XYZ file of C-alpha atoms in Angstrom:
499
model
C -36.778 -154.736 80.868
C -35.891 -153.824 84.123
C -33.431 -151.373 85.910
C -32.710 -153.573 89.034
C -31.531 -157.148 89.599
C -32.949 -160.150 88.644
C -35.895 -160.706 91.598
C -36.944 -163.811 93.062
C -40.543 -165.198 92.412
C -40.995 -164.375 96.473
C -39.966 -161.038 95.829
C -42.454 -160.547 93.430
C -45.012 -161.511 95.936
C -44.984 -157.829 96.645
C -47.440 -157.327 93.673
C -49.270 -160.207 94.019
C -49.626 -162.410 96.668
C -49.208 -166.515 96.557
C -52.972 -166.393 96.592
C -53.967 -164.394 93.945
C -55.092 -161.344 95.355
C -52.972 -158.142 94.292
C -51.169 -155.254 96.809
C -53.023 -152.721 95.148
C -51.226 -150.318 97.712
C -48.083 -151.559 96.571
C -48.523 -150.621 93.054
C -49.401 -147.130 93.855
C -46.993 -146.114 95.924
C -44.033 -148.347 95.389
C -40.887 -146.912 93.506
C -41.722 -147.449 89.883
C -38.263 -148.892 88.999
C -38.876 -151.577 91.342
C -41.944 -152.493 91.056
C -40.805 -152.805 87.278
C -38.603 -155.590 88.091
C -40.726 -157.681 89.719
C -43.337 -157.484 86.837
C -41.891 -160.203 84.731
C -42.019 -162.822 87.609
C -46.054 -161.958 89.555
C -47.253 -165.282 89.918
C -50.289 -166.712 87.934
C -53.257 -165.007 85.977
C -53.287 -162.499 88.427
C -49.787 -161.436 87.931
C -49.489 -160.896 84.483
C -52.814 -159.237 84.387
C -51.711 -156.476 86.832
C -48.049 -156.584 85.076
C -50.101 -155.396 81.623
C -51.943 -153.011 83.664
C -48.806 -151.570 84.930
C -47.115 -151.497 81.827
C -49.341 -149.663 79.636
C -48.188 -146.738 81.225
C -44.979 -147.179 82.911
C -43.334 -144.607 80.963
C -45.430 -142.108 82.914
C -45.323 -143.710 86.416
C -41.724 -143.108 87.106
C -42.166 -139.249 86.708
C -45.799 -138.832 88.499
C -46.919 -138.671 92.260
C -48.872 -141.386 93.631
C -52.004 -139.699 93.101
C -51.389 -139.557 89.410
C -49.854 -143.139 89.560
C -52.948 -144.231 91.179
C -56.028 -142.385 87.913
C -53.363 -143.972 85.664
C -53.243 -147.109 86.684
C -56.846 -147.386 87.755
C -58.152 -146.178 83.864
C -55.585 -148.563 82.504
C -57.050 -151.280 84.564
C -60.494 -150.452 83.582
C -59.003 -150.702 79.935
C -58.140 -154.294 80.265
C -61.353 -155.172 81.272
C -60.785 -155.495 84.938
C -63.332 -152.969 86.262
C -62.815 -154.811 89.979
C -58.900 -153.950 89.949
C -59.946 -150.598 88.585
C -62.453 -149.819 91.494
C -59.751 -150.930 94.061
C -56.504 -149.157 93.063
C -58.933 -146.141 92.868
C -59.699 -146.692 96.651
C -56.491 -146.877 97.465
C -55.874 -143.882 100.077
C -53.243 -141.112 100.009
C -52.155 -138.614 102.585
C -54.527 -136.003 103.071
C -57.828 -137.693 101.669
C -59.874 -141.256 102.385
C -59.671 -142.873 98.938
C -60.826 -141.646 95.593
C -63.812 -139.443 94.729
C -64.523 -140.818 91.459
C -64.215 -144.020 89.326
C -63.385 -145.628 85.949
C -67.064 -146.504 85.197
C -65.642 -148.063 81.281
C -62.692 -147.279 79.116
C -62.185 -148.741 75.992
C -59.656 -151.463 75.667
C -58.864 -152.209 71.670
C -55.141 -150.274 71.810
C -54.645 -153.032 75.076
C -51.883 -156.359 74.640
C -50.989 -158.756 77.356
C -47.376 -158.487 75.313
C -46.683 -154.895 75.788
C -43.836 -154.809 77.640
C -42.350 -150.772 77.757
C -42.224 -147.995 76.535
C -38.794 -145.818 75.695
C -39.293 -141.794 75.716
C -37.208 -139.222 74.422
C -37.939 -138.343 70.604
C -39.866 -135.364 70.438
C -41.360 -136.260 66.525
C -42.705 -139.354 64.790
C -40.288 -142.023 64.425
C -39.671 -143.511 60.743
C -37.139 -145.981 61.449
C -35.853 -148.746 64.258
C -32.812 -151.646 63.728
C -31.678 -153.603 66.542
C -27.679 -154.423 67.407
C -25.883 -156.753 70.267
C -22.923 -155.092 71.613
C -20.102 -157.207 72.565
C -20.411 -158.237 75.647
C -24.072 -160.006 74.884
C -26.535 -156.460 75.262
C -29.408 -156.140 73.244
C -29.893 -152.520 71.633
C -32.149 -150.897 69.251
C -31.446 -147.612 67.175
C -34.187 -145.197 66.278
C -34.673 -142.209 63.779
C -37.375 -140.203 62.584
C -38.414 -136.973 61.144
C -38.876 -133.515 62.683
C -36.272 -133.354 65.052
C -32.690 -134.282 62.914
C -31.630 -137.049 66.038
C -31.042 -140.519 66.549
C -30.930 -142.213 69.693
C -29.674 -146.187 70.993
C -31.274 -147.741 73.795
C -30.158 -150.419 76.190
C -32.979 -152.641 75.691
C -32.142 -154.540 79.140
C -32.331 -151.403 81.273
C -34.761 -149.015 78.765
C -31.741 -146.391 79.448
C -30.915 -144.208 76.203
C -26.938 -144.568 75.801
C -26.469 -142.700 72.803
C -28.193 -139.324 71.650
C -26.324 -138.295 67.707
C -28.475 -134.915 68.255
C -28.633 -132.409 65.815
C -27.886 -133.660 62.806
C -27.677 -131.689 59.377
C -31.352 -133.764 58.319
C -34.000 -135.582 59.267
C -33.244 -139.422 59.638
C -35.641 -141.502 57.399
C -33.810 -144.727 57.184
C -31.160 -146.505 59.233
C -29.184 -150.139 59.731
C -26.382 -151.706 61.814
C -24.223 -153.581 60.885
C -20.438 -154.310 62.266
C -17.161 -152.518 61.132
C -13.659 -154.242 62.645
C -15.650 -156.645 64.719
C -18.034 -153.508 66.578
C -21.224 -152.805 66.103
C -21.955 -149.552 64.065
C -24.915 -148.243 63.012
C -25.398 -146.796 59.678
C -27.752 -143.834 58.947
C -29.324 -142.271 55.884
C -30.532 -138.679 55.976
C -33.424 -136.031 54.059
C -30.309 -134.512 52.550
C -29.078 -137.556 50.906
C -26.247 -137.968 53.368
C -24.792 -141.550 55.099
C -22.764 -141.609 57.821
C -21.903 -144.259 60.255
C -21.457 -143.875 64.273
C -20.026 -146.403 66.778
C -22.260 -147.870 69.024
C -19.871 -148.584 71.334
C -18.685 -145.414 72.762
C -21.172 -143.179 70.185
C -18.329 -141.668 67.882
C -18.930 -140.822 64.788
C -16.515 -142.911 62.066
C -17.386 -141.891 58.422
C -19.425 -139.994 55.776
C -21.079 -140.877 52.288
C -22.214 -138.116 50.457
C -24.350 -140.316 48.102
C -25.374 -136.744 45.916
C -22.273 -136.781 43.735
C -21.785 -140.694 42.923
C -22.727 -141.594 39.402
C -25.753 -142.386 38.305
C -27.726 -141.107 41.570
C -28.703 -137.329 41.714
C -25.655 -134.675 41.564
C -27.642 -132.218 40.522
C -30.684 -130.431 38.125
C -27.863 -131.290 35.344
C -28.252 -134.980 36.197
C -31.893 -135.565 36.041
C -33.555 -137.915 33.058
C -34.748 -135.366 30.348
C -37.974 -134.095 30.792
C -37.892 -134.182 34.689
C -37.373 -130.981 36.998
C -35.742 -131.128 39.985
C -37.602 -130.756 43.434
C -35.190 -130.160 45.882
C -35.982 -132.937 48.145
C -34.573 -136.141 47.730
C -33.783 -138.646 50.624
C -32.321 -141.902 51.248
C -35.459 -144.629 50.805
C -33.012 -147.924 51.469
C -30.197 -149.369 52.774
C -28.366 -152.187 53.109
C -24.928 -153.418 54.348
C -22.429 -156.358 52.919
C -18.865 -157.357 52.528
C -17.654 -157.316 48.947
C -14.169 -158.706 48.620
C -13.228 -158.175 52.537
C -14.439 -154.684 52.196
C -17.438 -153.384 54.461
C -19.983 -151.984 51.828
C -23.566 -150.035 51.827
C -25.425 -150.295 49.013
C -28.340 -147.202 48.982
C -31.542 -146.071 47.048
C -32.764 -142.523 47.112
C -36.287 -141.072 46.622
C -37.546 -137.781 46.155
C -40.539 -136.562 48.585
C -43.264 -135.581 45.089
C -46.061 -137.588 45.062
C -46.735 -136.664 41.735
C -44.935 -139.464 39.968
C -45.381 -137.999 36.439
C -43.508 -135.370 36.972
C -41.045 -136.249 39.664
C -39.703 -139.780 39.829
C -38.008 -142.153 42.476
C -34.056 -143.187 40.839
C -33.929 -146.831 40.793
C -29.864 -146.842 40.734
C -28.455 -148.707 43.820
C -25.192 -147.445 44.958
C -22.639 -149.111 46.283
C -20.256 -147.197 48.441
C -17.344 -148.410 51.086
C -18.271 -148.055 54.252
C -14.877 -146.921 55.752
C -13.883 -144.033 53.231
C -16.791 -143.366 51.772
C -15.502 -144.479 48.096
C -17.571 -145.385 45.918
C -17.126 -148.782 44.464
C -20.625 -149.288 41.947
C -23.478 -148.261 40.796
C -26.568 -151.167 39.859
C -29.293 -149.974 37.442
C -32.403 -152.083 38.967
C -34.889 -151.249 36.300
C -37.226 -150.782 38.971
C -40.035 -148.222 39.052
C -41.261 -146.813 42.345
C -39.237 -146.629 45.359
C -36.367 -149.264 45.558
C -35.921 -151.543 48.414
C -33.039 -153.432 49.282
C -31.453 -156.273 51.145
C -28.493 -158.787 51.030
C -27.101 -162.361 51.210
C -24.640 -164.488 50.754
C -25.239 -166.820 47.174
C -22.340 -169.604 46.227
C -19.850 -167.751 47.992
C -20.477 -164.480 46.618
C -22.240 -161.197 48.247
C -26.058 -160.674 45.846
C -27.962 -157.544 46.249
C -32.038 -158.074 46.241
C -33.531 -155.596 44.983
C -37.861 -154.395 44.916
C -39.561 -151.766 44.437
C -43.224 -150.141 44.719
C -43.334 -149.219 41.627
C -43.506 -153.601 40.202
C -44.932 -156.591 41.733
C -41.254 -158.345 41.433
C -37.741 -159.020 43.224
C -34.384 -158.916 41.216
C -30.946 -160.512 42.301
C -27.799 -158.619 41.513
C -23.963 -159.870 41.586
C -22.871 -156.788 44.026
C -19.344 -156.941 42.246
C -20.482 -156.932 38.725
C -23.652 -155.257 38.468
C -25.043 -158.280 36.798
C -28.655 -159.833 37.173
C -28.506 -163.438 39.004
C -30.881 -166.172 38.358
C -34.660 -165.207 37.643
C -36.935 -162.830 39.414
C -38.457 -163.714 42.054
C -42.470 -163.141 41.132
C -45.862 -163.715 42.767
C -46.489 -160.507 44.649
C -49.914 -158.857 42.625
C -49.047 -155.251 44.294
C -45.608 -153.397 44.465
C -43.297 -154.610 47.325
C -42.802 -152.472 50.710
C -40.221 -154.555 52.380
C -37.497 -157.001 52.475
C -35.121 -159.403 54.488
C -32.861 -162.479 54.005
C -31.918 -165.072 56.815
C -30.439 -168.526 56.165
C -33.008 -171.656 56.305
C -31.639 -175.035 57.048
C -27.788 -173.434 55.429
C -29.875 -171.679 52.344
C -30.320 -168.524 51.911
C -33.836 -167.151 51.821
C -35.908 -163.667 51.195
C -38.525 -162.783 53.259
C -40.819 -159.999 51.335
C -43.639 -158.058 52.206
C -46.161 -156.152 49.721
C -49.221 -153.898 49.139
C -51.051 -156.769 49.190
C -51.267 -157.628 52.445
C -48.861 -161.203 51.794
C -45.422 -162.210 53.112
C -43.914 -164.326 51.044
C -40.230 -166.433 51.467
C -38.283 -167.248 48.686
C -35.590 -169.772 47.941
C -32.160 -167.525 46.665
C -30.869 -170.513 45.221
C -33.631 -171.292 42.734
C -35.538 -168.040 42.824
C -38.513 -170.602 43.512
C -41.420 -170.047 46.600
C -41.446 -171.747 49.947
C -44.661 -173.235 51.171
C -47.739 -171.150 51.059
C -48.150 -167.338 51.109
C -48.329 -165.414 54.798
C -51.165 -163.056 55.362
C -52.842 -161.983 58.683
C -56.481 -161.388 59.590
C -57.175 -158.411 57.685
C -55.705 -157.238 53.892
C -53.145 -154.207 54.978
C -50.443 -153.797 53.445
C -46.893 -155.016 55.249
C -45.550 -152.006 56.931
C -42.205 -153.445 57.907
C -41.030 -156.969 58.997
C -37.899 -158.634 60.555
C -36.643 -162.439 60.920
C -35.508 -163.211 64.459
C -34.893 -166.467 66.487
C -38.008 -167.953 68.564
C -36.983 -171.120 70.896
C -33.776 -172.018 68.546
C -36.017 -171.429 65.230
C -36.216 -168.859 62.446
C -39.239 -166.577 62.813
C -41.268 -164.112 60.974
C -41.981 -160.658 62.369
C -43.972 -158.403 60.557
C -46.443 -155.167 61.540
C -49.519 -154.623 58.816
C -50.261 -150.776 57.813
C -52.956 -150.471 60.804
C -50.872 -151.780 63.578
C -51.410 -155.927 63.401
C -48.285 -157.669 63.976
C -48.368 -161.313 62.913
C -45.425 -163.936 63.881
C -44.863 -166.485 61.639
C -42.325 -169.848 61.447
C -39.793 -169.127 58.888
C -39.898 -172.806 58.060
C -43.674 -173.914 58.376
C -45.389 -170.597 58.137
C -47.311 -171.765 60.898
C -48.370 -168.521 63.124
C -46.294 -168.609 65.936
C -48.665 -166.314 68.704
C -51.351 -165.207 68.325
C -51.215 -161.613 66.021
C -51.720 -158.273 68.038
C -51.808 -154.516 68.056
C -49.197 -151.801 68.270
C -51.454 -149.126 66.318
C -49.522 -145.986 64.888
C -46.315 -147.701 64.423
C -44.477 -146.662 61.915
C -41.333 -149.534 61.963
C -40.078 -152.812 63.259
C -37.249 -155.069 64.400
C -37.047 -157.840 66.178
C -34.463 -158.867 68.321
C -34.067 -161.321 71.825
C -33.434 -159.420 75.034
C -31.765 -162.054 77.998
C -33.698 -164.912 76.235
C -36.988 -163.513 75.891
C -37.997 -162.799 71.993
C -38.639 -159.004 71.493
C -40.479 -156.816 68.993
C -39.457 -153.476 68.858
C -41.536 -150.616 67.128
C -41.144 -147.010 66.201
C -44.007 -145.468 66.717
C -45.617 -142.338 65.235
C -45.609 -140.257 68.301
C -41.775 -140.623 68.939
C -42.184 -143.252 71.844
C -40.145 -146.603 71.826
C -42.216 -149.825 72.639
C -41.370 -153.058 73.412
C -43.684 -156.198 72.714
C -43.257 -160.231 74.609
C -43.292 -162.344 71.316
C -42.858 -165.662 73.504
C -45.428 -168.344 72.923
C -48.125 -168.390 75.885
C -48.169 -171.767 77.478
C -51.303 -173.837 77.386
C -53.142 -173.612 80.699
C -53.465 -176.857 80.478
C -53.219 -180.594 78.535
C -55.016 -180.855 75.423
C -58.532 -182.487 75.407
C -58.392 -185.189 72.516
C -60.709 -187.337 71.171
C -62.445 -185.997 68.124
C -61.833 -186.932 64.553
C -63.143 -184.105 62.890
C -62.495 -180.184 63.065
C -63.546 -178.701 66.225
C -65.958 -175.859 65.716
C -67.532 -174.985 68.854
C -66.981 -174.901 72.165
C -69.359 -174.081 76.087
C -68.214 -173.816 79.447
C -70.588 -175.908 81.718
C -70.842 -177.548 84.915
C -70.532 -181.251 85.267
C -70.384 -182.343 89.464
C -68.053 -179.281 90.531
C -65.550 -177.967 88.388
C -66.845 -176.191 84.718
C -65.378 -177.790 82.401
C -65.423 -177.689 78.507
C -67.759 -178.943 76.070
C -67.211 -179.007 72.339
C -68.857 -179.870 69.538
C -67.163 -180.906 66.334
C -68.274 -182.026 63.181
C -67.962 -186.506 64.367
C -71.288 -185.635 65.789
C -69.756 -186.070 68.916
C -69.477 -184.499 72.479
C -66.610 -184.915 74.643
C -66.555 -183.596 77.875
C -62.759 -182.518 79.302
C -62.324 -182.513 83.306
């Protein structure tokens, strides 16, 4: 995430030097975009303690003065728990006075991660919805929508440039995907006003229109309600999903109408298929879902299956996307509705990944509609908010943000967490995606920002200490002839003592 070349580790000695100790002037006064560049490779502890620092508020440092550079950075600090590095970018002196007249006595530090990498500025209004592209020539993107402000923007996830603003549109954006159309990527959008339309991420143009309103089965109208039922006004798109069915592009989409009050106005669990170059429509798939529909695809013997879930049932249904048919059994074990879902390929089979109101991630086998492994949960019992499947040193991984803000990495394949689960509170979506190598979570968060998380694994700082038999349950730092060193206590009865 940087807007200058690739530095050298000596070059980053600039921010901290080879013995630890950091260039506090440097920070303050240095040109943001450079010092930026040089975050990723700051030697040591030290380094990547004053590259979170930096971060938390880098959005901000590229349009303040020093002086302003220099409270940020030094209540930031003070955030992290480094009251030292707080007290000395505070003294560090400016033009026209000797240092600062006050200090960061404590700030609290939950809303803090060592993975926060950026943050992208430019919506004005919450954000509902992220997905993530790669262009062509290898560049990492993500798309972003929201509510409030009718606009959808696509960042260069290398740089943190916007490259495409689609601003105003007729609605609000509450749901978007990419997907590719002729070999380029395109991202898809689905609007308040029930609208789809589909934009080229390439040069930004806009390439076609679904007006999902009059297909059959959906909403055309008061007319076309279920007796009993009055019509609102407000429906929007809730899900979509992308597929080709018999060499044709395809978006298959769910709408929703915004009344809570479910006994009088209800979500319309039809599924429409539509072509994605003319807009046609090719189907219409009666889920039998209650609740708002969610939706994903894969590829099953050869043939294109629509998964479908809802909030309204604790259960996922497979569909033939050509016929409209059911496939195989459902796929049950969920005890709350679902929130979210999304297929990858495991070792060649293809697998759903879903996510529920009760707190659980659970992956399924397409082929025999049976569980893998155990169930996925984090820490605490929110429900899954959104979740994403990416690649994590060549495997399969499991990305997923809990209502609350915990985001929890799983592998696909063991379930084993990956790091260690973290905090991006007030986000509203996900994706995942790998920017030049490094593994990347990208979230939409509720005050329009853009922000970017490290999912790498953190290297041990050292060997393991073997020796025990048992489960380790404790462990003191002590002293033994110089260096402390770690004591732990397991449940052998024994003591072993690591140098």
């Amino acid at each position: 995430m940087s807007d200058g070349p690739t530095p050298d580790v000596s070059e980053a000695d600039s921010v901290v030097t080879e013995v630890g100790s950091v260039d506090h002037g440097f920070l303050v006064h240095a040109d943001p975009a450079r010092v930026q560049a040089l975050l990723d490779v700051a030697p040591g502890r030290t380094g990547r303690l004053t590259a979170a620092v930096y971060r938390e508020s880098s959005h901000l440092h590229r349009d303040a003065d020093a002086r302003v550079r220099r409270d940020l950075l030094a209540l930031d600090a003070a955030r992290y728990g480094a009251p030292e590095l707080a007290a000395r970018i505070a003294s560090v002196p400016l033009p026209g006075d000797g240092g600062h007249d006050w200090k960061v006595a404590w700030a609290t530090g939950s809303e803090t991660s060592p993975r926060f990498l950026a943050t992208l500025t430019g919506h004005q209004e919450g954000l509902s919805a992220v997905a993530t592209a790669t262009t062509r020539d290898g560049r990492a993107l993500a798309v972003t929508g929201g509510y409030g402000e009718s606009s959808v923007r696509a960042w260069d996830l290398t740089t943190g440039e916007q490259i495409h603003l689609w601003s105003p549109l007729a609605e609000d954006v509450w749901v978007l995907t990419t997907t590719e159309l002729d070999g380029r990527p395109v991202v898809v959008t689905g609007t308040y006003g029930n609208t789809i339309q589909v934009w080229d991420l390439a040069d930004g143009q806009p390439i076609g229109r679904v007006d999902t309103v009059s297909c059959p089965g959906i909403l055309s109208g008061p007319d076309s309600l279920p007796e009993g039922m009055w019509y609102p006004g407000g429906i929007y798109l809730n899900s979509l999903a992308c597929a080709v069915l018999d060499g044709c592009p395809v978006v298959v989409s769910t709408v929703q109408t915004d009344d809570s009050d479910t006994d009088v106005c209800q979500d319309f669990p039809v599924a429409a298929v539509h072509d994605l170059k003319t807009g046609r429509h090719v189907n219409s798939i009666p889920t039998g879902h209650t609740g708002a529909v969610h939706l994903a695809t894969a590829m099953l013997e050869g043939r294109p299956v629509l998964i479908t879930g809802s909030s309204g049932d604790r259960e996922a249904r497979l569909w033939d996307l050509a016929t409209g048919h059911p496939v195989g059994e459902p796929l049950i074990g969920h005890t709350e509705g679902l929130t979210v879902m999304e297929t990858t390929t495991l070792d060649g089979r293809p697998v759903a990944v879903t996510g529920s109101y009760d707190g659980t991630v659970r992956r399924w086998d397409l082929g025999t509609q049976q569980p893998i492994g155990e169930v996925l949960a984090g820490r605490t019992r929110h429900w899954v908010e959104d979740l994403d499947v990416t690649m994590l040193d060549g495997r399969p991984t499991v990305v997923a943000i809990l209502d609350g803000g915990t985001v929890c990495v799983w592998d696909l394949a063991t379930g084993h967490p990956v790091v260690e689960s973290f905090t991006a509170r007030d986000a509203g979506a996900l994706a995942a995606t790998v920017v030049e190598g490094r593994p990347v979570a990208v979230t939409a968060m509720e005050d329009g920002t853009v922000r970017l998380w490290d999912l790498s694994p953190q290297p041990l700082a050292g060997a393991p200490v073997s020796g025990h038999f048992g489960t380790v349950r404790s462990t003191v730092i002590t002293e033994v002839d110089g260096p402390r060193s770690p004591s732990q206590g397991a449940t052998t009865g024994r003591c072993t003592v690591g140098t």
